[in-house]
XYZ file of C-alpha atoms in Angstrom:
735
model
C -62.487 106.964 -97.434
C -65.903 106.477 -95.787
C -68.952 106.053 -97.977
C -70.672 109.295 -98.890
C -73.786 108.725 -96.766
C -71.635 107.893 -93.739
C -69.365 110.846 -94.508
C -72.426 113.079 -94.664
C -73.574 111.956 -91.240
C -70.137 112.479 -89.724
C -69.644 115.866 -91.395
C -72.942 117.138 -90.084
C -72.001 116.146 -86.567
C -68.559 117.737 -86.824
C -69.690 120.995 -88.411
C -72.810 121.618 -86.363
C -72.643 121.919 -82.609
C -76.376 121.425 -82.317
C -78.550 119.775 -84.947
C -82.002 120.322 -83.513
C -84.310 123.235 -84.097
C -83.434 124.779 -80.715
C -80.110 125.627 -82.347
C -81.572 128.858 -83.666
C -82.783 129.951 -80.241
C -79.483 129.025 -78.640
C -77.548 130.905 -81.301
C -79.564 134.043 -80.743
C -79.160 133.657 -76.998
C -75.423 133.324 -77.390
C -75.216 136.586 -79.309
C -77.473 138.543 -76.979
C -78.368 136.609 -73.820
C -81.789 137.277 -72.383
C -82.273 140.302 -74.635
C -85.935 140.910 -75.505
C -87.003 143.327 -78.244
C -87.466 146.785 -76.760
C -90.481 148.968 -77.386
C -90.371 151.216 -80.469
C -88.457 154.411 -79.849
C -86.347 153.010 -77.015
C -83.990 150.656 -78.857
C -80.663 152.461 -79.172
C -78.864 149.988 -76.897
C -80.355 146.869 -78.483
C -77.964 144.662 -80.408
C -79.698 143.640 -83.633
C -78.795 140.224 -85.065
C -79.012 139.571 -88.778
C -79.869 135.874 -88.279
C -82.423 136.480 -85.559
C -83.951 139.834 -86.499
C -83.159 140.838 -90.090
C -83.046 137.668 -92.143
C -86.613 136.611 -91.151
C -87.907 140.021 -92.282
C -86.063 139.891 -95.582
C -87.110 136.272 -96.181
C -90.763 137.127 -95.587
C -90.944 140.396 -97.543
C -87.977 140.599 -99.930
C -86.494 137.214 -100.872
C -89.323 136.381 -103.253
C -87.670 138.845 -105.664
C -84.223 139.324 -104.126
C -83.428 135.895 -102.735
C -81.676 132.661 -103.698
C -84.145 131.588 -106.412
C -82.585 132.819 -109.629
C -85.748 132.176 -111.648
C -87.656 134.793 -109.612
C -84.820 137.291 -109.198
C -85.173 139.566 -112.205
C -82.887 142.327 -110.897
C -80.028 140.061 -109.864
C -79.836 141.686 -106.423
C -79.566 139.102 -103.649
C -80.210 140.467 -100.193
C -79.306 137.113 -98.612
C -75.630 137.507 -99.595
C -73.243 139.872 -97.815
C -71.294 140.725 -100.968
C -74.459 141.886 -102.725
C -75.932 143.632 -99.682
C -72.748 145.536 -99.036
C -72.188 146.254 -102.713
C -73.495 148.769 -105.203
C -77.194 148.760 -106.013
C -78.190 147.606 -109.527
C -79.046 151.204 -110.392
C -75.565 152.375 -109.431
C -76.990 155.024 -107.132
C -75.062 153.852 -104.072
C -74.575 150.942 -101.665
C -77.567 148.759 -100.851
C -76.654 148.814 -97.166
C -74.072 151.394 -96.103
C -72.638 150.184 -92.764
C -73.281 152.785 -90.072
C -75.213 155.122 -92.372
C -78.876 154.300 -92.936
C -79.562 157.553 -94.774
C -77.025 156.670 -97.487
C -78.337 153.120 -97.899
C -80.392 152.662 -101.059
C -82.387 149.888 -99.356
C -83.377 152.202 -96.492
C -84.335 154.942 -98.938
C -86.586 152.582 -100.859
C -88.098 151.107 -97.677
C -89.108 154.563 -96.401
C -90.028 156.106 -99.761
C -93.396 157.839 -100.194
C -93.343 157.138 -103.926
C -95.429 154.055 -104.839
C -93.150 153.551 -107.836
C -90.065 153.291 -105.635
C -91.174 151.906 -102.293
C -90.011 148.449 -101.260
C -91.636 146.050 -100.939
C -93.629 147.223 -103.984
C -97.076 148.595 -103.214
C -98.801 146.015 -105.437
C -97.148 143.146 -103.549
C -99.294 143.916 -100.492
C -96.235 143.201 -98.364
C -95.392 145.911 -95.849
C -92.810 146.567 -93.161
C -94.312 147.960 -89.976
C -92.719 151.051 -88.378
C -91.114 148.839 -85.721
C -89.724 146.463 -88.360
C -88.343 149.415 -90.299
C -86.622 150.696 -87.174
C -85.099 147.265 -86.574
C -83.549 147.416 -90.057
C -82.330 150.989 -89.419
C -80.655 149.962 -86.158
C -78.989 147.016 -87.861
C -77.560 149.289 -90.579
C -76.348 151.855 -88.062
C -74.751 149.116 -85.959
C -72.624 148.105 -88.956
C -74.989 146.023 -91.097
C -73.134 142.854 -90.161
C -74.224 139.763 -92.097
C -74.141 136.355 -90.445
C -74.414 132.952 -92.039
C -77.660 131.030 -91.867
C -78.259 130.061 -88.251
C -78.552 126.358 -89.065
C -74.917 126.310 -90.189
C -73.455 128.287 -87.272
C -71.964 126.615 -84.194
C -73.487 127.475 -80.863
C -71.138 129.599 -78.761
C -69.158 127.442 -76.367
C -69.654 129.886 -73.510
C -72.779 131.880 -72.829
C -72.366 134.640 -70.218
C -74.726 134.102 -67.328
C -76.556 137.197 -66.009
C -74.991 138.321 -62.749
C -77.875 138.178 -60.288
C -77.607 137.760 -56.545
C -80.833 136.267 -55.315
C -81.580 133.161 -53.222
C -84.129 132.137 -55.869
C -81.221 131.462 -58.228
C -79.832 128.003 -57.555
C -78.770 127.125 -61.111
C -77.407 129.207 -64.034
C -80.683 128.613 -65.913
C -82.507 130.298 -63.023
C -80.453 133.439 -63.634
C -81.683 133.709 -67.232
C -85.282 133.105 -66.134
C -85.148 135.655 -63.322
C -83.457 138.250 -65.519
C -86.248 137.918 -68.105
C -88.945 138.086 -65.420
C -87.512 141.253 -63.914
C -87.380 143.009 -67.269
C -91.064 142.192 -67.691
C -91.822 143.494 -64.199
C -92.720 140.040 -62.911
C -91.751 138.137 -59.774
C -90.960 134.411 -59.705
C -93.289 132.000 -58.012
C -92.311 130.430 -54.766
C -91.315 126.780 -54.363
C -94.026 124.302 -55.347
C -95.499 121.962 -52.776
C -93.722 118.637 -52.668
C -96.611 116.641 -54.144
C -97.019 119.185 -56.951
C -93.310 119.108 -57.761
C -93.344 115.302 -57.796
C -96.329 115.270 -60.122
C -94.658 117.719 -62.520
C -91.306 115.968 -62.670
C -92.881 112.515 -63.011
C -95.120 113.647 -65.865
C -92.213 115.461 -67.492
C -89.823 112.502 -67.419
C -92.188 109.547 -67.877
C -95.483 110.968 -69.132
C -97.215 109.220 -66.223
C -98.481 110.556 -62.884
C -96.807 109.406 -59.665
C -98.417 106.539 -57.788
C -99.868 107.126 -54.301
C -97.016 105.073 -52.864
C -94.425 107.257 -54.582
C -96.083 110.396 -53.252
C -96.071 109.091 -49.679
C -92.477 107.911 -49.931
C -91.309 111.278 -51.247
C -93.270 113.215 -48.621
C -91.621 111.155 -45.902
C -88.069 111.546 -47.252
C -86.426 114.266 -45.174
C -82.909 113.635 -46.430
C -81.063 116.262 -48.413
C -81.076 114.036 -51.512
C -84.849 113.483 -51.781
C -85.234 115.410 -55.041
C -82.135 113.896 -56.620
C -83.273 110.383 -55.731
C -86.624 110.967 -57.436
C -84.966 112.178 -60.620
C -82.516 109.263 -60.665
C -85.373 106.818 -60.163
C -87.357 108.349 -63.009
C -84.362 108.413 -65.355
C -83.785 104.723 -64.643
C -87.401 103.854 -65.428
C -88.193 102.180 -68.772
C -90.986 104.732 -69.095
C -88.403 107.515 -69.413
C -87.253 106.195 -72.797
C -90.800 105.519 -73.905
C -91.952 109.045 -73.077
C -88.849 110.822 -74.349
C -88.959 108.874 -77.627
C -92.370 110.268 -78.592
C -91.068 113.582 -79.938
C -88.365 111.817 -81.983
C -90.900 109.317 -83.329
C -93.025 112.264 -84.473
C -90.055 113.994 -86.131
C -89.122 110.700 -87.792
C -92.711 110.222 -89.146
C -92.974 106.859 -87.414
C -96.151 104.858 -87.995
C -97.138 101.205 -87.855
C -98.823 101.124 -91.260
C -97.826 102.044 -94.808
C -100.134 105.050 -94.980
C -101.549 105.018 -98.515
C -104.206 102.854 -100.166
C -105.036 99.664 -98.212
C -102.784 101.020 -95.422
C -101.582 97.593 -94.352
C -99.452 97.106 -91.265
C -95.813 98.069 -91.650
C -93.313 96.049 -89.569
C -91.206 98.980 -88.324
C -91.811 98.546 -84.600
C -88.321 97.012 -84.021
C -86.839 100.441 -84.868
C -89.203 102.094 -82.382
C -87.926 99.702 -79.709
C -84.352 100.574 -80.705
C -85.054 104.287 -80.153
C -86.567 103.651 -76.727
C -83.674 101.403 -75.731
C -81.091 103.920 -77.025
C -82.567 106.633 -74.832
C -82.797 104.392 -71.786
C -79.164 103.329 -72.102
C -78.127 106.954 -72.675
C -76.639 106.485 -76.152
C -74.720 109.710 -76.987
C -76.613 111.988 -79.351
C -73.936 111.894 -82.051
C -74.041 108.082 -82.102
C -77.840 108.228 -82.012
C -77.837 110.238 -85.255
C -74.942 108.558 -87.063
C -76.415 105.097 -86.582
C -79.814 106.144 -87.920
C -78.412 108.019 -90.912
C -75.705 105.545 -91.896
C -75.373 102.751 -89.333
C -75.166 100.116 -92.079
C -71.997 101.788 -93.391
C -70.104 101.760 -90.097
C -67.122 99.358 -90.121
C -68.302 95.992 -88.822
C -71.861 97.268 -88.440
C -73.816 95.371 -85.799
C -77.393 94.197 -86.174
C -78.562 97.074 -83.939
C -76.651 99.665 -86.000
C -78.231 98.341 -89.189
C -81.629 98.315 -87.502
C -81.186 101.996 -86.627
C -81.220 102.893 -90.338
C -84.925 102.026 -90.513
C -85.182 105.748 -89.681
C -84.687 106.306 -93.422
C -87.444 103.831 -94.369
C -90.355 105.180 -92.305
C -91.877 107.023 -95.259
C -95.333 106.107 -96.510
C -95.507 103.514 -99.295
C -98.173 102.584 -101.807
C -99.539 99.337 -103.246
C -102.148 100.926 -105.502
C -102.583 99.113 -108.789
C -101.343 101.014 -111.823
C -98.757 103.007 -109.854
C -95.386 103.595 -111.490
C -92.743 101.997 -109.288
C -89.935 104.393 -110.244
C -92.113 107.444 -109.609
C -92.896 106.271 -106.109
C -89.313 105.209 -105.414
C -88.284 108.795 -106.081
C -91.010 109.964 -103.689
C -89.459 107.812 -100.983
C -85.982 109.227 -101.641
C -87.389 112.764 -101.424
C -89.095 111.894 -98.151
C -85.752 110.782 -96.702
C -84.118 114.025 -97.725
C -86.938 116.150 -96.340
C -87.032 114.263 -93.050
C -83.256 114.494 -92.721
C -83.571 118.240 -93.232
C -86.287 118.829 -90.643
C -85.359 116.236 -88.013
C -81.578 116.611 -88.154
C -80.693 119.945 -89.760
C -83.687 122.023 -88.678
C -84.170 123.086 -92.321
C -87.118 122.794 -94.713
C -85.551 121.402 -97.882
C -88.727 120.537 -99.806
C -88.764 123.745 -101.868
C -85.413 122.915 -103.462
C -86.776 119.704 -104.938
C -88.348 121.712 -107.772
C -86.231 124.878 -107.846
C -83.605 126.797 -105.908
C -84.905 127.563 -102.424
C -86.346 131.074 -102.343
C -85.677 131.727 -98.672
C -82.790 129.521 -97.556
C -79.305 129.000 -99.082
C -80.164 125.637 -100.635
C -80.008 125.232 -104.419
C -81.849 122.587 -106.402
C -78.517 120.998 -107.179
C -77.718 120.925 -103.457
C -80.981 119.060 -102.926
C -80.142 116.338 -105.438
C -76.545 116.152 -104.245
C -78.016 115.253 -100.870
C -80.695 112.940 -102.281
C -77.986 110.910 -104.047
C -76.805 109.685 -100.644
C -80.215 108.082 -99.998
C -80.840 106.885 -103.553
C -78.812 103.706 -104.005
C -80.554 100.918 -102.148
C -82.252 97.861 -103.650
C -85.849 98.940 -103.206
C -89.096 98.947 -105.119
C -91.483 101.884 -105.265
C -94.408 99.571 -104.422
C -95.051 97.040 -101.681
C -96.988 93.766 -101.875
C -98.574 93.124 -98.497
C -97.657 92.928 -94.833
C -96.290 89.382 -95.145
C -93.561 90.474 -97.590
C -91.301 93.089 -96.000
C -90.030 95.593 -98.585
C -86.325 95.211 -99.232
C -83.661 95.881 -98.179
C -84.779 94.094 -95.031
C -83.042 92.971 -91.862
C -83.890 89.589 -90.344
C -84.370 89.722 -86.583
C -84.526 86.120 -85.360
C -85.014 85.423 -81.683
C -82.355 83.377 -79.900
C -84.555 80.292 -80.158
C -85.187 80.852 -83.893
C -81.500 81.486 -84.492
C -80.594 78.187 -82.834
C -83.012 76.291 -85.112
C -81.711 78.094 -88.217
C -78.060 77.499 -87.301
C -78.713 73.810 -86.759
C -80.499 73.453 -90.113
C -77.754 75.357 -91.954
C -75.029 73.282 -90.279
C -76.649 70.022 -91.354
C -77.154 71.365 -94.890
C -73.509 72.377 -95.147
C -72.435 68.926 -93.973
C -74.480 67.194 -96.694
C -73.121 69.593 -99.337
C -69.589 68.665 -98.281
C -70.487 64.989 -98.507
C -71.820 65.567 -102.030
C -68.582 67.298 -103.021
C -66.486 64.457 -101.570
C -68.688 61.918 -103.361
C -68.184 63.729 -106.680
C -64.408 63.814 -106.258
C -64.211 60.164 -105.257
C -66.521 58.900 -108.010
C -64.824 60.948 -110.682
C -61.402 59.694 -109.705
C -62.499 56.059 -109.366
C -65.220 55.487 -111.979
C -65.171 58.227 -114.618
C -62.204 57.047 -116.725
C -63.609 53.504 -116.877
C -67.100 54.754 -117.733
C -65.856 57.093 -120.476
C -63.821 54.335 -122.086
C -66.798 52.023 -122.195
C -69.464 54.262 -123.736
C -69.720 55.413 -127.347
C -72.827 57.630 -127.218
C -75.038 59.285 -124.611
C -78.713 60.277 -124.609
C -81.456 61.539 -122.338
C -80.949 60.079 -118.860
C -84.686 59.662 -118.259
C -87.833 60.760 -120.102
C -90.046 63.710 -119.119
C -92.788 63.233 -116.544
C -95.186 65.328 -118.650
C -95.224 66.436 -122.294
C -97.635 68.307 -124.559
C -97.279 68.408 -128.346
C -100.078 71.050 -128.592
C -101.044 69.656 -131.990
C -104.754 69.320 -131.256
C -107.092 70.723 -128.653
C -109.973 68.647 -127.248
C -113.555 69.827 -127.210
C -113.145 70.813 -123.560
C -110.289 73.176 -124.504
C -107.450 70.996 -123.189
C -104.340 69.490 -124.723
C -103.432 65.841 -124.185
C -100.444 64.931 -122.051
C -98.454 62.304 -123.942
C -97.145 60.786 -120.719
C -99.573 58.053 -119.587
C -101.594 59.102 -116.560
C -100.484 62.722 -116.846
C -102.834 65.668 -116.537
C -103.939 67.783 -119.456
C -103.204 71.450 -119.998
C -106.093 73.864 -119.813
C -106.224 76.496 -122.508
C -108.690 79.376 -122.919
C -110.255 79.477 -126.342
C -108.642 82.852 -127.088
C -105.235 81.219 -127.583
C -105.117 79.541 -130.983
C -103.467 76.502 -132.549
C -101.048 77.484 -135.348
C -98.304 75.744 -137.341
C -95.413 75.060 -134.984
C -91.871 73.773 -134.849
C -93.193 70.224 -134.923
C -96.773 69.863 -136.098
C -98.875 72.546 -134.454
C -98.148 75.047 -131.681
C -100.058 77.323 -129.335
C -100.106 81.048 -130.121
C -101.009 83.526 -127.358
C -103.164 86.618 -127.411
C -101.247 88.110 -124.476
C -104.464 88.351 -122.455
C -105.113 84.652 -121.750
C -102.870 82.115 -120.035
C -102.589 78.405 -120.649
C -102.096 76.407 -117.475
C -99.990 73.258 -117.288
C -101.192 71.643 -114.049
C -98.285 69.325 -113.382
C -97.014 69.116 -109.792
C -93.555 68.036 -110.959
C -92.693 71.655 -111.784
C -93.648 73.620 -108.687
C -90.357 75.564 -108.811
C -89.798 75.737 -105.059
C -86.145 76.607 -104.277
C -85.554 73.077 -102.934
C -87.205 71.259 -105.851
C -85.283 69.683 -108.727
C -87.177 70.249 -111.970
C -86.761 71.361 -115.573
C -89.055 72.645 -118.322
C -88.245 72.425 -122.048
C -90.121 74.015 -124.953
C -89.826 75.660 -128.358
C -90.731 79.318 -128.625
C -91.235 82.020 -131.248
C -90.906 85.667 -130.228
C -92.573 88.271 -132.446
C -90.622 91.272 -133.671
C -90.637 94.192 -131.224
C -91.818 92.251 -128.156
C -89.010 93.226 -125.787
C -90.859 92.761 -122.464
C -93.296 89.928 -121.780
C -94.233 87.121 -119.418
C -93.445 83.685 -120.865
C -93.987 81.301 -117.951
C -94.790 81.764 -114.282
C -95.979 80.201 -111.083
C -96.703 83.294 -109.032
C -99.101 85.170 -106.833
C -99.537 88.905 -106.386
C -100.735 91.873 -108.399
C -99.204 94.439 -110.711
C -97.518 96.099 -107.699
C -95.404 92.973 -107.321
C -95.392 89.214 -107.834
C -93.804 86.496 -105.747
C -92.907 83.057 -106.994
C -91.059 81.829 -110.095
C -91.111 83.554 -113.472
C -89.548 83.304 -116.910
C -89.843 86.642 -118.703
C -88.423 88.755 -121.488
C -86.725 91.920 -120.175
C -85.381 94.371 -122.731
C -85.044 91.615 -125.296
C -83.222 89.166 -122.988
C -84.612 86.165 -121.144
C -84.701 86.304 -117.343
C -85.378 83.361 -115.032
C -86.089 84.311 -111.418
C -87.404 83.099 -108.074
C -88.749 86.202 -106.344
C -89.973 86.909 -102.832
C -89.644 90.724 -103.040
C -87.958 92.271 -106.073
C -85.233 93.400 -106.235
C -83.664 92.810 -102.835
C -84.810 89.253 -102.117
C -84.621 87.087 -105.220
C -82.611 84.581 -107.227
C -82.300 85.604 -110.870
C -80.244 84.804 -113.948
C -80.388 86.425 -117.389
C -79.218 85.502 -120.878
C -76.219 87.481 -122.070
C -77.505 87.782 -125.630
C -80.777 89.117 -126.983
C -83.375 86.539 -127.975
C -83.987 85.702 -131.628
C -87.200 87.085 -133.082
C -89.411 85.869 -135.891
C -88.012 82.320 -135.706
C -88.298 79.231 -133.524
C -85.691 78.722 -130.811
C -85.403 76.216 -127.988
C -85.561 77.025 -124.261
C -84.725 74.935 -121.191
C -84.943 76.168 -117.610
C -83.699 74.043 -114.739
C -83.351 74.120 -110.943
C -81.111 71.754 -108.943
C -82.853 72.344 -105.586
C -79.853 74.058 -103.967
C -81.781 77.287 -103.234
C -79.129 79.425 -104.978
C -78.838 81.311 -108.261
C -75.928 79.022 -109.201
C -78.385 76.121 -109.131
C -80.613 77.755 -111.754
C -79.841 77.139 -115.435
C -81.173 78.650 -118.640
C -80.343 77.270 -122.084
C -81.275 78.957 -125.372
C -80.792 76.694 -128.389
C -78.706 74.413 -126.181
C -76.379 77.203 -125.088
C -75.976 78.014 -121.372
C -74.673 81.591 -121.399
C -76.169 83.558 -118.504
C -75.182 86.059 -115.857
C -76.369 86.022 -112.236
C -78.482 89.112 -111.472
C -79.624 88.347 -107.920
C -78.510 85.757 -105.400
C -80.166 86.634 -102.115
C -83.154 84.666 -100.903
C -83.756 84.486 -97.146
C -87.298 83.127 -97.191
C -89.123 80.989 -99.731
C -90.828 82.998 -102.495
C -94.174 81.239 -102.145
C -96.130 79.764 -105.030
C -99.066 80.405 -107.273
C -102.597 79.297 -106.666
C -102.316 76.064 -108.683
C -100.018 73.043 -108.966
C -97.897 73.607 -112.027
C -97.325 76.745 -114.092
C -98.964 79.079 -116.592
C -97.687 80.344 -119.926
C -98.424 83.385 -122.072
C -100.085 85.782 -119.597
C -100.063 87.099 -116.016
C -102.476 89.435 -114.223
C -102.027 93.038 -115.427
C -98.703 92.196 -117.056
C -97.526 92.329 -120.644
C -98.286 88.882 -122.024
C -96.636 86.937 -124.820
C -98.811 88.591 -127.468
C -98.480 86.879 -130.877
C -95.756 84.668 -129.436
C -96.013 80.887 -129.620
C -94.738 77.773 -127.839
C -94.495 74.145 -128.884
C -93.430 70.759 -127.465
C -93.652 71.618 -123.764
C -91.942 68.993 -121.566
C -91.517 68.758 -117.798
C -88.763 66.805 -116.023
C -88.611 66.005 -112.311
C -84.837 66.565 -112.214
C -82.226 69.096 -113.228
C -81.076 68.623 -116.820
C -77.441 68.943 -117.856
C -75.681 70.541 -120.833
C -75.687 67.351 -122.907
C -79.442 66.890 -122.512
C -80.237 70.535 -123.244
C -78.235 70.219 -126.463
C -80.056 67.036 -127.486
C -83.448 68.679 -126.968
C -82.414 71.752 -128.956
C -81.079 69.653 -131.843
C -84.041 67.239 -131.605
C -81.648 64.305 -131.435
C -81.872 61.049 -129.473
C -78.166 60.553 -128.811
C -74.774 62.182 -129.365
C -71.399 60.473 -129.770
C -69.079 60.827 -126.777
C -66.255 62.102 -128.981
C -68.446 65.107 -129.880
C -68.950 66.145 -126.244
C -66.464 68.220 -124.277
C -64.901 66.544 -121.266
C -66.518 69.094 -118.929
C -70.014 68.382 -120.282
C -69.404 64.650 -120.318
C -68.276 64.746 -116.677
C -71.445 66.654 -115.739
C -73.511 64.024 -117.575
C -71.688 61.200 -115.793
C -72.469 62.663 -112.354
C -76.147 62.985 -113.281
C -76.361 59.252 -114.091
C -75.216 57.972 -110.655
C -78.230 56.902 -108.529
C -76.355 57.373 -105.236
C -75.513 60.936 -106.182
C -79.146 61.688 -107.034
C -80.092 60.456 -103.574
C -77.553 62.791 -101.947
C -78.797 65.679 -104.112
C -82.365 64.923 -103.050
C -81.220 65.047 -99.424
C -79.738 68.495 -100.095
C -83.135 69.614 -101.365
C -84.868 68.391 -98.207
C -82.398 70.262 -96.019
C -82.697 73.424 -98.125
C -86.415 73.272 -97.416
C -85.690 72.800 -93.700
C -83.571 75.964 -93.727
C -86.290 77.983 -95.460
C -88.918 76.590 -93.084
C -86.766 77.627 -90.098
C -86.460 81.182 -91.456
C -90.122 81.593 -92.344
C -91.408 82.862 -88.948
C -88.503 85.305 -88.441
C -89.472 88.970 -88.060
C -88.016 91.299 -90.719
C -87.935 95.078 -90.921
C -86.906 97.594 -93.581
C -83.389 99.062 -93.343
C -80.802 100.770 -95.532
C -78.297 98.714 -97.521
C -76.265 100.099 -100.401
C -76.646 98.471 -103.805
C -73.526 96.974 -105.364
C -73.707 99.582 -108.138
C -74.845 103.110 -107.176
C -77.738 104.557 -109.147
C -76.941 107.570 -111.305
C -78.015 110.762 -109.548
C -79.788 113.481 -111.530
C -81.204 116.933 -111.006
C -84.880 116.346 -111.814
C -86.791 119.087 -113.590
C -89.561 120.255 -111.238
C -88.884 117.111 -109.216
C -90.372 114.818 -111.890
C -88.930 111.293 -111.828
C -88.999 111.055 -115.637
C -87.364 114.432 -116.321
C -83.636 114.127 -115.518
C -81.616 117.210 -116.464
C -77.987 116.844 -115.495
């Protein structure tokens, strides 16, 4: 069963013979070819169409009270539905429209009434039907009052009868329609245009450019019978044909090269524009042209170009204004996709149904949100950072040269990872049993490279680093020294950060490092920043962060949340009102599996995100900050103690020792799995191989860094719940 968004695209193409706005004109033409409205009083032979002639009148004058919007329809009479129009009037006085008998139709009686209390539309509405419009309704009733479905949902007739006209001016069926219309208006067609004029017109029409002098001379000199055809073929083969023809679709698709709202930074969507131009130039069938843009990512074995086509759904404006609510704006983007799909593909204005049932078209509010659900489940944020961080989901578009460099770097990295795995297997089989038999207790493999007890603050506001030669931590005076887990601790106001300027914990994806500390979380603080090394603003941060989210601890390396990030989260809620121990660690592998988070010595986390194509970037200082981040909820009234930094990834045994504040643990008290992990961490040769992995991970990220990215559609693993939103408000879900 195809995914719903793909099924929607396919269903539209199957059910509708023509999806552009000309569908309405073609439908009317099919019912009554080349038939122009006759003058009042001479219309007996005119065939009146409900879709073309009657529905627009009713929509403009009557549907506000007698249309699809149930909230405005006090009488319950719906003139847009055949069953109601052909049925008994609410008063019971007779049929609303009596087929073939205008005089017996209650609607006709009310339309022509002289009584201000009865006339429709009501006198106080200031809506009137002109005498000619009234006669159009009368003719429709007398011709049988036949209802037709909304034109946008009707197939175009497969065969349209061509007017039978014998005239040398007619050389194509279209000419017959044109000449028939001209004759009924008492006009004569113009004669053939001069050759240069014709060439100018056709060149402008197909390429948007005038012909060159050389092209004019060549065409003037061509006396063959195929001169005109050759010109058209040449113009259709020109790259300018696709460029010129694409303009109207780019307009309908609201294409722009910037985000549109505050700051209005450049938006990297030009690869989609190039795809449109190329699709036209290679004559991609119209059904494929639409399917790929609506749901190309969901096609089986979707190619890069088919995924790129879905940028059509991401061309909406986006905001990076501080203080904006991300979820509110995400819903605006979803609505924009629905509205654009309606106008560009269906030829319908759907916007009204976002807040209520459409008053003029057969689209309910529930229909609107049924449709919006198809465009609602991608990993996106409602806010963007800047032009250097493409909003996710994003598609990487490396050149052939870039791809060769990336492939080479990834191949070498994979080779070293395999060597590391082989080394582990060989060393475990050869050395582990002997090592285990010869050791009684294990302790910390190596000491921290930086440590702060936070017991006392110097006059300059810094805390001493107990590691000789290490740098001190800077601490604003607002954060205070309070009794801690061991001696004193640092308590945060939530508005001031303490920086720990130690280069050993830069948290790049390829860096091996760990940070250990004690922490106290106040009651009720369910969301807060604990530690970070990030840049950005409140519309989005990039870099590494340790935060509290809904009472759980989350450790993440973020380039653009949520689609491009590595993130893990504790399974259990954090303790509150008591001290607990925290260790975060990174093994330099550039994956979420290489990130660890221990709480009181327990490693019990779930992977939230594991997709990082480019490096997140870092903060503006060497080290990290604790307790506060720009325009974020800080660790108000929370405290930390005994902060330590390691230049390697810790293991389970070491995290347990730190949490229990012990120097060593007997081997017999350690599980074989944890002891094996500890053994691997002690082998110098293995650490060298692991360091080589880190260097190659960096090489891969460096190779990807210059690659162009653009926004596309990509379904989230778990679809978002879809709601009918009261009055379209993001925070007012109904059902």
